[in-house]
């Protein structure tokens, strides 16, 4: 979807390239393939982490970076990349993004270094940031209004299911091949989508093209990068160290500068005034914190299933299916519950179920039965399904029709940023707790160093080091998942308070439909001469 810019008041134009006749269903299929390719990459590598750790000797912190480099760059560049697609053409953005994504994946086939793998995953994030917003924008500019809702619902279903499909596909590949097969699949999918875009997808762009907010984009990237980097490196540097606290402080300071800068812009990447609307703020916060817990949980639990329980890659991937089994029907049920009981009740119930599911996961040990794991997955899936739909609806319903592009961009940003921070924070808690609880008196120093770097390295050392490392890992997992449960509870509290405040405001000042009552959030605060 387009980045969060001021609407121009003109519809996007669709300019079919020479030789292309727009075919909406073909466009939908190809854009959804491109979407599935970049969304699945967020989760697909989690199931390969033990194999990557063994073959590249990556530490626990480097494993966090291998996963999070993609999510961090993806989230940081989502808004400016969407703006570039709006300005220079969404078809062009899709082609460029898929080329970058496929090229970086091809490079990963030949690397054996954790540092190189981290860099290539970051480059993958650049490509994904160009692809994802262009997919939805292409759909909405291709389909007539009366068919648009159906097309968007297909897009949403693909976006939601691709993470689980990515885990299952990777698990299947790893049964026969190495972790590099995951990147080879990326190359094949990107190539297929690239051909489809060239053949079937028409060009579209905004007729009035505002200049890209380069300063705002740089501030967002630097601020988010400093913040997430400091969190991921905290187990190594120490949570109370000057480097960690200083890095977090710098990140927050730069993000504050981003807010101040955006308030002055006529065409901001993201207008902070939007958060004056309590429902918009509640939806954005809920999506971010839900995916904070969700992607952090995937990062932690996939290692538990393989390295502690000893499951194979495919068994580990199939083991999480109960989550999807609960998530899909609950997401379809949520609108009906909202219509009957109001949006607040199912929304809060979903967040509480997420917290409950993570709390059950935090009770697992090395010998827990799968029934307990399945129960936790069902709770987590039901909670995500119930809470996602009202949160997304709150973001879009809080804005008038002319600002729906802002809602879509904010929904994507909240999800990717929440996921990146969840992997960073929960992964850091896991790593710090694992190291602090791993006691190996009498063991050779080189084995102690290897075991402290990651559980996969400890597995190579064999018993008795492996047994003690598994116990330490389970303790770290408990701490990380309890942290995720606390975040879900915080989300429920914040959403409850924001929705209560929104209800009171509506009751005190009924002004008619939301679209008519919403002030123009992009109205400049300063006269034209004072704007940047």
Coordinates of C-alpha atoms in Angstrom, one line a residue:
X1 CA 0.0 0.0 0.0
X2 CA 1.2 3.5 -0.5
X3 CA 3.3 5.1 2.2
X4 CA 1.6 7.3 4.8
X5 CA 1.6 10.5 2.7
X6 CA -1.0 13.2 2.3
X7 CA -3.6 12.1 -0.3
X8 CA -3.5 14.1 -3.4
X9 CA -7.2 14.0 -4.1
X10 CA -6.7 12.3 -7.4
X11 CA -7.0 8.5 -8.0
X12 CA -4.0 6.6 -8.9
X13 CA -3.5 6.1 -12.6
X14 CA -3.0 2.7 -14.2
X15 CA -0.8 2.8 -17.3
X16 CA -0.6 -0.6 -18.9
X17 CA 2.9 -1.1 -20.4
X18 CA 3.1 -1.8 -24.1
X19 CA 1.7 -5.2 -24.9
X20 CA 0.0 -5.8 -21.5
X21 CA -3.8 -6.0 -21.2
X22 CA -4.8 -5.7 -17.5
X23 CA -6.2 -9.1 -16.2
X24 CA -7.3 -8.5 -12.6
X25 CA -7.3 -12.2 -11.5
X26 CA -3.9 -12.7 -12.9
X27 CA -2.6 -9.6 -11.2
X28 CA -4.1 -10.8 -7.9
X29 CA -2.4 -14.2 -8.3
X30 CA 1.0 -12.7 -9.1
X31 CA 1.0 -10.0 -6.4
X32 CA -0.1 -12.6 -3.8
X33 CA 2.8 -14.8 -4.9
X34 CA 5.2 -11.9 -4.4
X35 CA 3.6 -11.2 -1.1
X36 CA 3.9 -14.8 0.1
X37 CA 7.5 -14.9 -1.0
X38 CA 8.6 -12.0 1.3
X39 CA 6.3 -12.7 4.2
X40 CA 7.3 -16.4 4.4
X41 CA 11.0 -15.3 4.6
X42 CA 10.3 -13.7 8.0
X43 CA 9.6 -17.1 9.6
X44 CA 11.0 -19.8 7.3
X45 CA 14.6 -19.5 8.5
X46 CA 13.6 -20.1 12.1
X47 CA 13.3 -23.8 11.6
X48 CA 16.8 -23.9 10.1
X49 CA 18.6 -22.1 13.0
X50 CA 20.0 -25.2 14.6
X51 CA 21.5 -26.3 11.3
X52 CA 22.9 -22.8 10.6
X53 CA 24.4 -22.7 14.1
X54 CA 26.2 -26.0 13.6
X55 CA 27.5 -25.3 10.1
X56 CA 28.5 -21.6 10.5
X57 CA 29.3 -21.7 14.3
X58 CA 27.0 -18.7 14.8
X59 CA 26.5 -17.6 18.4
X60 CA 23.1 -17.1 20.0
X61 CA 23.4 -13.3 19.4
X62 CA 24.4 -13.9 15.7
X63 CA 21.4 -16.2 15.3
X64 CA 19.2 -13.3 16.5
X65 CA 20.8 -11.1 14.0
X66 CA 20.4 -13.6 11.1
X67 CA 16.6 -13.5 11.8
X68 CA 16.2 -9.9 12.8
X69 CA 18.4 -8.2 10.1
X70 CA 15.6 -9.0 7.6
X71 CA 12.8 -7.8 9.8
X72 CA 14.6 -4.7 11.0
X73 CA 15.5 -3.4 7.5
X74 CA 12.0 -4.5 6.2
X75 CA 10.3 -2.4 8.9
X76 CA 12.6 0.6 8.7
X77 CA 12.3 1.0 4.9
X78 CA 8.6 0.1 4.6
X79 CA 7.3 3.7 4.5
X80 CA 10.0 5.2 2.2
X81 CA 9.8 2.2 -0.1
X82 CA 6.1 2.6 -0.4
X83 CA 6.6 6.3 -1.2
X84 CA 9.1 5.4 -3.9
X85 CA 6.5 3.0 -5.4
X86 CA 3.9 5.7 -5.4
X87 CA 6.2 8.1 -7.0
X88 CA 8.0 6.1 -9.7
X89 CA 5.5 3.2 -10.3
X90 CA 4.4 0.2 -8.3
X91 CA 5.3 -2.3 -11.0
X92 CA 8.8 -0.9 -11.1
X93 CA 9.0 -1.2 -7.3
X94 CA 7.9 -4.9 -7.6
X95 CA 10.4 -5.7 -10.2
X96 CA 13.3 -4.0 -8.4
X97 CA 12.3 -5.5 -5.1
X98 CA 12.1 -9.0 -6.4
X99 CA 15.5 -8.7 -8.2
X100 CA 17.1 -7.5 -5.0
X101 CA 15.4 -10.3 -3.0
X102 CA 16.3 -13.0 -5.4
X103 CA 19.9 -11.8 -5.9
X104 CA 20.5 -11.6 -2.1
X105 CA 19.1 -15.1 -1.7
X106 CA 21.3 -16.4 -4.4
X107 CA 24.3 -14.9 -2.7
X108 CA 23.4 -16.7 0.5
X109 CA 23.8 -20.0 -1.2
X110 CA 27.5 -19.6 -1.3
X111 CA 28.2 -18.1 2.2
X112 CA 29.6 -19.9 5.3
X113 CA 30.0 -16.8 7.4
X114 CA 27.4 -15.7 10.0
X115 CA 28.4 -12.0 9.3
X116 CA 27.9 -12.4 5.6
X117 CA 24.6 -14.2 6.2
X118 CA 23.4 -11.3 8.4
X119 CA 24.4 -8.8 5.7
X120 CA 22.5 -10.7 3.0
X121 CA 19.4 -11.1 5.1
X122 CA 19.5 -7.3 5.5
X123 CA 19.7 -6.9 1.8
X124 CA 16.7 -9.3 1.5
X125 CA 14.8 -6.8 3.7
X126 CA 15.5 -4.0 1.3
X127 CA 13.9 -6.0 -1.5
X128 CA 10.9 -7.1 0.7
X129 CA 10.3 -3.4 1.7
X130 CA 9.9 -2.5 -2.0
X131 CA 7.6 -5.5 -2.7
X132 CA 5.1 -5.6 0.1
X133 CA 3.5 -2.1 -0.1
X134 CA 3.4 -2.4 -3.9
X135 CA 1.4 -5.6 -3.8
X136 CA -1.7 -4.2 -2.1
X137 CA -1.5 -0.8 -3.9
X138 CA -1.4 -2.7 -7.2
X139 CA -4.4 -4.7 -6.3
X140 CA -6.5 -1.7 -5.2
X141 CA -5.6 0.2 -8.3
X142 CA -6.4 -2.7 -10.6
X143 CA -9.7 -3.9 -9.3
X144 CA -12.9 -1.9 -9.6
X145 CA -14.4 -0.7 -6.4
X146 CA -17.2 -3.4 -6.3
X147 CA -14.6 -6.2 -6.5
X148 CA -11.9 -4.6 -4.4
X149 CA -13.1 -6.0 -1.0
X150 CA -12.9 -9.6 -2.3
X151 CA -9.4 -9.0 -3.7
X152 CA -8.1 -7.4 -0.5
X153 CA -9.5 -10.3 1.6
X154 CA -7.5 -12.7 -0.5
X155 CA -4.4 -10.6 0.0
X156 CA -5.0 -10.5 3.8
X157 CA -5.4 -14.3 3.9
X158 CA -2.2 -14.8 2.0
X159 CA -0.4 -12.4 4.3
X160 CA -1.6 -14.2 7.4
X161 CA -1.0 -17.8 6.2
X162 CA 2.4 -17.3 4.7
X163 CA 4.3 -17.4 8.0
X164 CA 3.1 -20.9 8.8
X165 CA 3.5 -22.1 5.2
X166 CA 7.1 -20.8 5.4
X167 CA 7.8 -22.9 8.4
X168 CA 6.2 -26.0 6.9
X169 CA 8.0 -25.6 3.6
X170 CA 11.4 -25.0 5.2
X171 CA 10.9 -28.0 7.5
X172 CA 10.2 -30.2 4.4
X173 CA 13.2 -29.0 2.5
X174 CA 15.5 -29.5 5.5
X175 CA 14.6 -33.1 5.7
X176 CA 16.7 -33.8 2.6
X177 CA 18.9 -30.7 2.1
X178 CA 20.8 -28.1 4.1
X179 CA 19.7 -24.7 5.3
X180 CA 20.8 -23.3 1.9
X181 CA 17.7 -24.9 0.3
X182 CA 15.6 -22.3 2.0
X183 CA 17.4 -19.6 0.1
X184 CA 17.2 -21.5 -3.1
X185 CA 13.4 -21.6 -2.7
X186 CA 13.5 -17.8 -2.3
X187 CA 15.4 -17.6 -5.6
X188 CA 12.8 -19.8 -7.4
X189 CA 9.8 -18.0 -6.0
X190 CA 11.3 -14.5 -6.7
X191 CA 12.1 -15.5 -10.3
X192 CA 8.6 -16.9 -10.8
X193 CA 7.0 -13.7 -9.4
X194 CA 9.3 -11.6 -11.4
X195 CA 8.3 -13.2 -14.7
X196 CA 4.6 -12.9 -13.7
X197 CA 5.0 -9.2 -12.9
X198 CA 6.6 -8.5 -16.2
X199 CA 3.9 -10.4 -18.1
X200 CA 0.7 -9.5 -16.2
X201 CA 1.0 -6.5 -13.9
X202 CA 0.3 -3.0 -15.3
X203 CA 2.1 0.0 -14.1
X204 CA 0.4 2.4 -11.7
X205 CA 1.5 5.6 -9.9
X206 CA 0.1 8.7 -8.3
X207 CA -0.4 11.5 -10.8
X208 CA 0.8 14.1 -8.3
X209 CA 4.1 12.9 -7.0
X210 CA 5.3 14.6 -3.8
X211 CA 9.0 14.5 -3.1
X212 CA 10.3 11.7 -0.9
X213 CA 10.9 12.7 2.7
X214 CA 14.6 11.7 2.6
X215 CA 15.5 13.2 6.0
X216 CA 12.5 11.5 7.7
X217 CA 13.4 8.2 6.1
X218 CA 17.0 8.5 7.3
X219 CA 15.9 9.4 10.9
X220 CA 13.5 6.4 11.0
X221 CA 16.2 4.0 9.8
X222 CA 18.9 5.3 12.1
X223 CA 16.6 5.5 15.2
X224 CA 15.2 2.0 14.7
X225 CA 18.6 0.6 13.8
X226 CA 20.3 2.0 17.0
X227 CA 17.5 0.8 19.2
X228 CA 17.3 -2.8 17.9
X229 CA 21.0 -3.1 17.6
X230 CA 21.5 -2.2 21.3
X231 CA 18.8 -4.6 22.4
X232 CA 20.2 -7.5 20.4
X233 CA 23.8 -6.9 21.6
X234 CA 22.7 -6.3 25.3
X235 CA 23.4 -10.0 26.4
X236 CA 27.0 -9.5 25.2
X237 CA 27.7 -6.0 26.4
X238 CA 25.5 -6.2 29.5
X239 CA 22.0 -4.7 30.0
X240 CA 23.4 -2.0 32.3
X241 CA 26.5 -1.2 30.3
X242 CA 27.1 2.3 28.9
X243 CA 27.1 0.9 25.4
X244 CA 23.7 -0.7 25.8
X245 CA 22.0 2.2 27.6
X246 CA 23.7 4.8 25.4
X247 CA 22.6 3.0 22.2
X248 CA 19.0 2.7 23.4
X249 CA 19.1 6.4 24.4
X250 CA 20.4 7.5 21.0
X251 CA 17.8 5.4 19.3
X252 CA 15.0 7.0 21.2
X253 CA 16.4 10.4 20.8
X254 CA 16.7 10.0 17.0
X255 CA 13.1 8.7 16.9
X256 CA 11.9 11.7 18.9
X257 CA 13.7 13.9 16.2
X258 CA 11.8 11.9 13.6
X259 CA 8.5 12.8 15.2
X260 CA 9.5 16.5 15.4
X261 CA 10.6 16.5 11.8
X262 CA 7.4 14.8 10.5
X263 CA 5.2 17.3 12.3
X264 CA 6.7 20.0 10.1
X265 CA 6.4 18.2 6.8
X266 CA 3.6 18.9 4.3
X267 CA 3.9 15.3 3.0
X268 CA 5.2 13.3 6.0
X269 CA 6.1 9.6 5.8
X270 CA 4.0 9.1 8.9
X271 CA 2.0 11.9 10.5
X272 CA 2.3 11.7 14.4
X273 CA -1.1 13.6 14.6
X274 CA -2.9 10.4 13.6
X275 CA -2.2 9.0 17.0
X276 CA -4.5 11.6 18.6
X277 CA -7.3 9.2 17.5
X278 CA -7.6 6.7 20.3
X279 CA -8.9 3.9 18.1
X280 CA -6.1 4.3 15.5
X281 CA -3.5 4.4 18.4
X282 CA -5.1 1.3 20.0
X283 CA -5.1 -0.7 16.7
X284 CA -1.5 0.3 15.9
X285 CA -0.2 -0.5 19.4
X286 CA -2.1 -3.8 19.5
X287 CA -0.8 -5.1 16.2
X288 CA 2.8 -4.1 17.1
X289 CA 2.7 -5.8 20.5
X290 CA 0.8 -8.9 19.2
X291 CA 3.5 -9.5 16.6
X292 CA 6.2 -8.6 19.1
X293 CA 5.1 -11.6 21.1
X294 CA 4.3 -13.8 18.1
X295 CA 7.6 -13.6 16.2
X296 CA 9.6 -13.6 19.4
X297 CA 7.8 -16.8 20.4
X298 CA 8.5 -18.5 17.0
X299 CA 12.2 -17.6 17.3
X300 CA 12.4 -19.2 20.8
X301 CA 10.1 -22.2 20.4
X302 CA 11.5 -23.5 17.1
X303 CA 14.9 -23.9 18.8
X304 CA 13.2 -25.6 21.8
X305 CA 11.4 -28.1 19.7
X306 CA 14.6 -29.1 17.8
X307 CA 17.4 -28.7 20.2
X308 CA 15.7 -29.6 23.5
X309 CA 13.0 -32.0 22.5
X310 CA 15.1 -33.4 19.6
X311 CA 12.4 -33.1 17.0
X312 CA 13.4 -33.1 13.3
X313 CA 12.9 -30.0 11.2
X314 CA 9.6 -31.2 9.6
X315 CA 8.3 -32.5 12.9
X316 CA 9.0 -29.2 14.5
X317 CA 7.2 -27.3 11.7
X318 CA 4.2 -29.6 11.8
X319 CA 4.1 -29.3 15.6
X320 CA 2.9 -25.7 15.4
X321 CA 0.0 -26.4 13.1
X322 CA -2.6 -26.3 16.0
X323 CA -1.9 -22.6 16.2
X324 CA -3.1 -22.1 12.6
X325 CA -6.0 -24.4 13.1
X326 CA -7.3 -22.1 15.9
X327 CA -6.2 -18.8 14.3
X328 CA -8.1 -19.1 11.0
X329 CA -11.6 -19.8 12.4
X330 CA -11.2 -17.3 15.2
X331 CA -10.2 -14.6 12.8
X332 CA -13.4 -15.3 10.9
X333 CA -15.5 -15.4 14.1
X334 CA -14.1 -12.2 15.5
X335 CA -16.2 -9.8 13.3
X336 CA -19.4 -11.6 14.4
X337 CA -18.5 -11.4 18.0
X338 CA -17.7 -7.7 17.6
X339 CA -21.1 -7.1 16.0
X340 CA -22.8 -8.8 18.9
X341 CA -20.8 -7.7 21.9
X342 CA -18.9 -4.7 20.7
X343 CA -15.3 -4.6 19.4
X344 CA -13.7 -4.2 22.8
X345 CA -14.6 -7.6 24.3
X346 CA -13.3 -10.0 21.6
X347 CA -10.3 -7.8 21.1
X348 CA -9.3 -7.9 24.8
X349 CA -10.2 -11.5 25.1
X350 CA -7.8 -12.3 22.2
X351 CA -4.9 -10.4 23.8
X352 CA -5.6 -12.2 27.1
X353 CA -5.6 -15.6 25.3
X354 CA -2.2 -14.7 23.7
X355 CA -0.8 -14.0 27.2
X356 CA -2.3 -17.2 28.5
X357 CA -0.8 -19.3 25.7
X358 CA 2.7 -17.8 26.2
X359 CA 2.3 -18.4 30.0
X360 CA 1.5 -22.1 29.3
X361 CA 4.6 -22.3 27.0
X362 CA 6.7 -20.9 29.9
X363 CA 5.8 -24.0 32.0
X364 CA 7.3 -26.4 29.5
X365 CA 10.4 -28.4 30.4
X366 CA 12.6 -31.0 28.7
X367 CA 10.1 -33.8 29.0
X368 CA 6.7 -32.0 28.7
X369 CA 4.1 -34.0 26.7
X370 CA 3.0 -32.7 23.3
X371 CA -0.5 -32.3 24.6
X372 CA 0.7 -29.3 26.7
X373 CA 2.4 -27.8 23.7
X374 CA -0.7 -28.2 21.6
X375 CA -2.9 -26.6 24.3
X376 CA -0.6 -23.6 24.4
X377 CA -0.6 -23.3 20.6
X378 CA -4.4 -23.4 20.5
X379 CA -4.6 -20.6 23.1
X380 CA -2.1 -18.5 21.2
X381 CA -3.7 -19.1 17.8
X382 CA -7.2 -18.3 19.1
X383 CA -6.0 -15.2 20.7
X384 CA -4.1 -13.9 17.6
X385 CA -7.2 -14.6 15.5
X386 CA -9.6 -12.8 17.8
X387 CA -7.4 -9.7 18.3
X388 CA -5.9 -9.2 14.8
X389 CA -9.2 -8.5 13.0
X390 CA -10.5 -5.7 15.3
X391 CA -7.1 -4.2 15.6
X392 CA -6.7 -3.9 11.8
X393 CA -10.3 -2.7 11.5
X394 CA -9.8 0.0 14.1
X395 CA -6.8 1.4 12.2
X396 CA -8.7 1.7 8.9
X397 CA -12.1 2.7 10.4
X398 CA -10.5 5.5 12.4
X399 CA -9.6 7.3 9.1
X400 CA -11.8 8.8 6.4
X401 CA -11.7 7.2 2.9
X402 CA -9.2 9.7 1.6
X403 CA -6.6 8.4 4.2
X404 CA -7.0 4.7 3.8
X405 CA -3.5 4.5 2.4
X406 CA -2.2 5.8 5.7
X407 CA -4.1 3.0 7.5
X408 CA -2.7 0.2 5.4
X409 CA 0.9 1.6 5.7
X410 CA 0.6 1.8 9.5
X411 CA -0.8 -1.7 9.8
X412 CA 2.2 -3.1 7.8
X413 CA 4.7 -1.0 9.7
X414 CA 3.2 -2.0 13.1
X415 CA 3.4 -5.7 12.2
X416 CA 7.0 -5.7 10.9
X417 CA 8.4 -3.4 13.6
X418 CA 6.7 -5.3 16.3
X419 CA 8.1 -8.6 14.9
X420 CA 11.6 -7.1 14.7
X421 CA 11.6 -5.8 18.2
X422 CA 10.0 -9.1 19.5
X423 CA 12.8 -11.2 18.1
X424 CA 15.4 -8.7 19.4
X425 CA 14.1 -8.4 23.0
X426 CA 12.9 -12.0 23.6
X427 CA 16.0 -13.3 21.8
X428 CA 18.2 -11.2 24.1
X429 CA 16.4 -12.3 27.2
X430 CA 16.8 -15.9 26.1
X431 CA 20.5 -15.4 25.4
X432 CA 21.3 -13.6 28.6
X433 CA 19.4 -16.0 30.8
X434 CA 21.0 -19.0 29.0
X435 CA 24.5 -17.8 29.6
X436 CA 23.8 -16.9 33.3
X437 CA 22.3 -20.3 34.1
X438 CA 24.9 -22.4 32.2
X439 CA 27.3 -23.6 34.9
X440 CA 30.0 -26.0 33.7
X441 CA 32.6 -26.4 36.5
X442 CA 35.5 -28.6 35.5
X443 CA 34.8 -28.5 31.8
X444 CA 37.6 -27.5 29.4
X445 CA 37.7 -23.8 28.7
X446 CA 37.2 -24.2 24.9
X447 CA 34.1 -26.3 25.4
X448 CA 32.7 -23.8 27.9
X449 CA 33.1 -21.0 25.4
X450 CA 31.5 -23.0 22.7
X451 CA 28.5 -24.1 24.9
X452 CA 27.9 -20.5 26.1
X453 CA 27.8 -19.2 22.5
X454 CA 24.7 -21.3 21.6
X455 CA 22.8 -24.5 22.4
X456 CA 23.6 -25.9 19.0
X457 CA 27.3 -25.5 19.8
X458 CA 26.7 -27.2 23.2
X459 CA 25.0 -30.1 21.3
X460 CA 28.3 -30.7 19.4
X461 CA 30.1 -31.1 22.7
X462 CA 27.9 -34.0 23.8
X463 CA 27.1 -35.1 27.3
X464 CA 27.2 -34.0 30.1
X465 CA 27.6 -30.5 28.7
X466 CA 24.5 -30.9 26.4
X467 CA 22.2 -31.9 29.3
X468 CA 23.2 -28.9 31.4
X469 CA 22.9 -26.6 28.4
X470 CA 19.4 -27.8 27.6
X471 CA 18.4 -27.1 31.2
X472 CA 19.8 -23.6 31.0
X473 CA 18.1 -23.0 27.6
X474 CA 14.7 -24.1 29.1
X475 CA 15.2 -21.6 31.9
X476 CA 16.0 -18.9 29.4
X477 CA 13.0 -19.8 27.3
X478 CA 10.8 -19.5 30.4
X479 CA 12.1 -16.0 31.1
X480 CA 11.7 -14.9 27.4
X481 CA 8.1 -16.2 27.0
X482 CA 7.0 -14.8 30.4
X483 CA 8.3 -11.5 29.0
X484 CA 6.2 -12.0 25.9
X485 CA 3.1 -12.8 28.1
X486 CA 3.7 -9.6 30.0
X487 CA 3.8 -7.6 26.8
X488 CA 0.5 -9.2 25.7
X489 CA -1.0 -8.2 29.1
X490 CA 0.3 -4.7 28.6
X491 CA -1.3 -4.5 25.2
X492 CA -4.7 -5.6 26.7
X493 CA -4.4 -2.9 29.4
X494 CA -3.4 -0.2 26.9
X495 CA -6.1 -1.1 24.4
X496 CA -8.8 -1.3 27.1
X497 CA -7.9 2.2 28.4
X498 CA -7.7 3.7 24.9
X499 CA -11.0 2.2 23.8
X500 CA -12.7 3.3 27.0
X501 CA -11.4 6.8 26.3
X502 CA -12.6 6.7 22.7
X503 CA -16.1 5.6 23.8
X504 CA -16.3 8.4 26.3
X505 CA -15.3 10.9 23.7
X506 CA -17.8 9.6 21.2
X507 CA -20.6 9.7 23.8
X508 CA -19.7 13.2 24.9
X509 CA -19.4 14.7 21.4
X510 CA -21.4 12.7 18.8
X511 CA -20.6 14.3 15.5
X512 CA -21.8 11.8 13.0
X513 CA -19.9 9.4 10.9
X514 CA -16.2 8.9 11.7
X515 CA -15.2 9.9 8.2
X516 CA -16.9 13.3 8.4
X517 CA -15.7 14.0 12.0
X518 CA -12.0 13.1 11.5
X519 CA -9.9 16.3 11.1
X520 CA -7.4 16.4 8.3
X521 CA -4.4 15.0 10.1
X522 CA -2.1 16.3 7.5
X523 CA -3.1 19.9 7.9
X524 CA 0.1 21.9 8.4
X525 CA 0.7 23.5 11.8
X526 CA 2.9 26.2 10.3
X527 CA 2.3 28.6 7.5
X528 CA 3.8 27.6 4.1
X529 CA 6.8 29.7 4.5
X530 CA 7.8 28.0 7.8
X531 CA 7.5 24.4 6.4
X532 CA 10.5 22.3 5.6

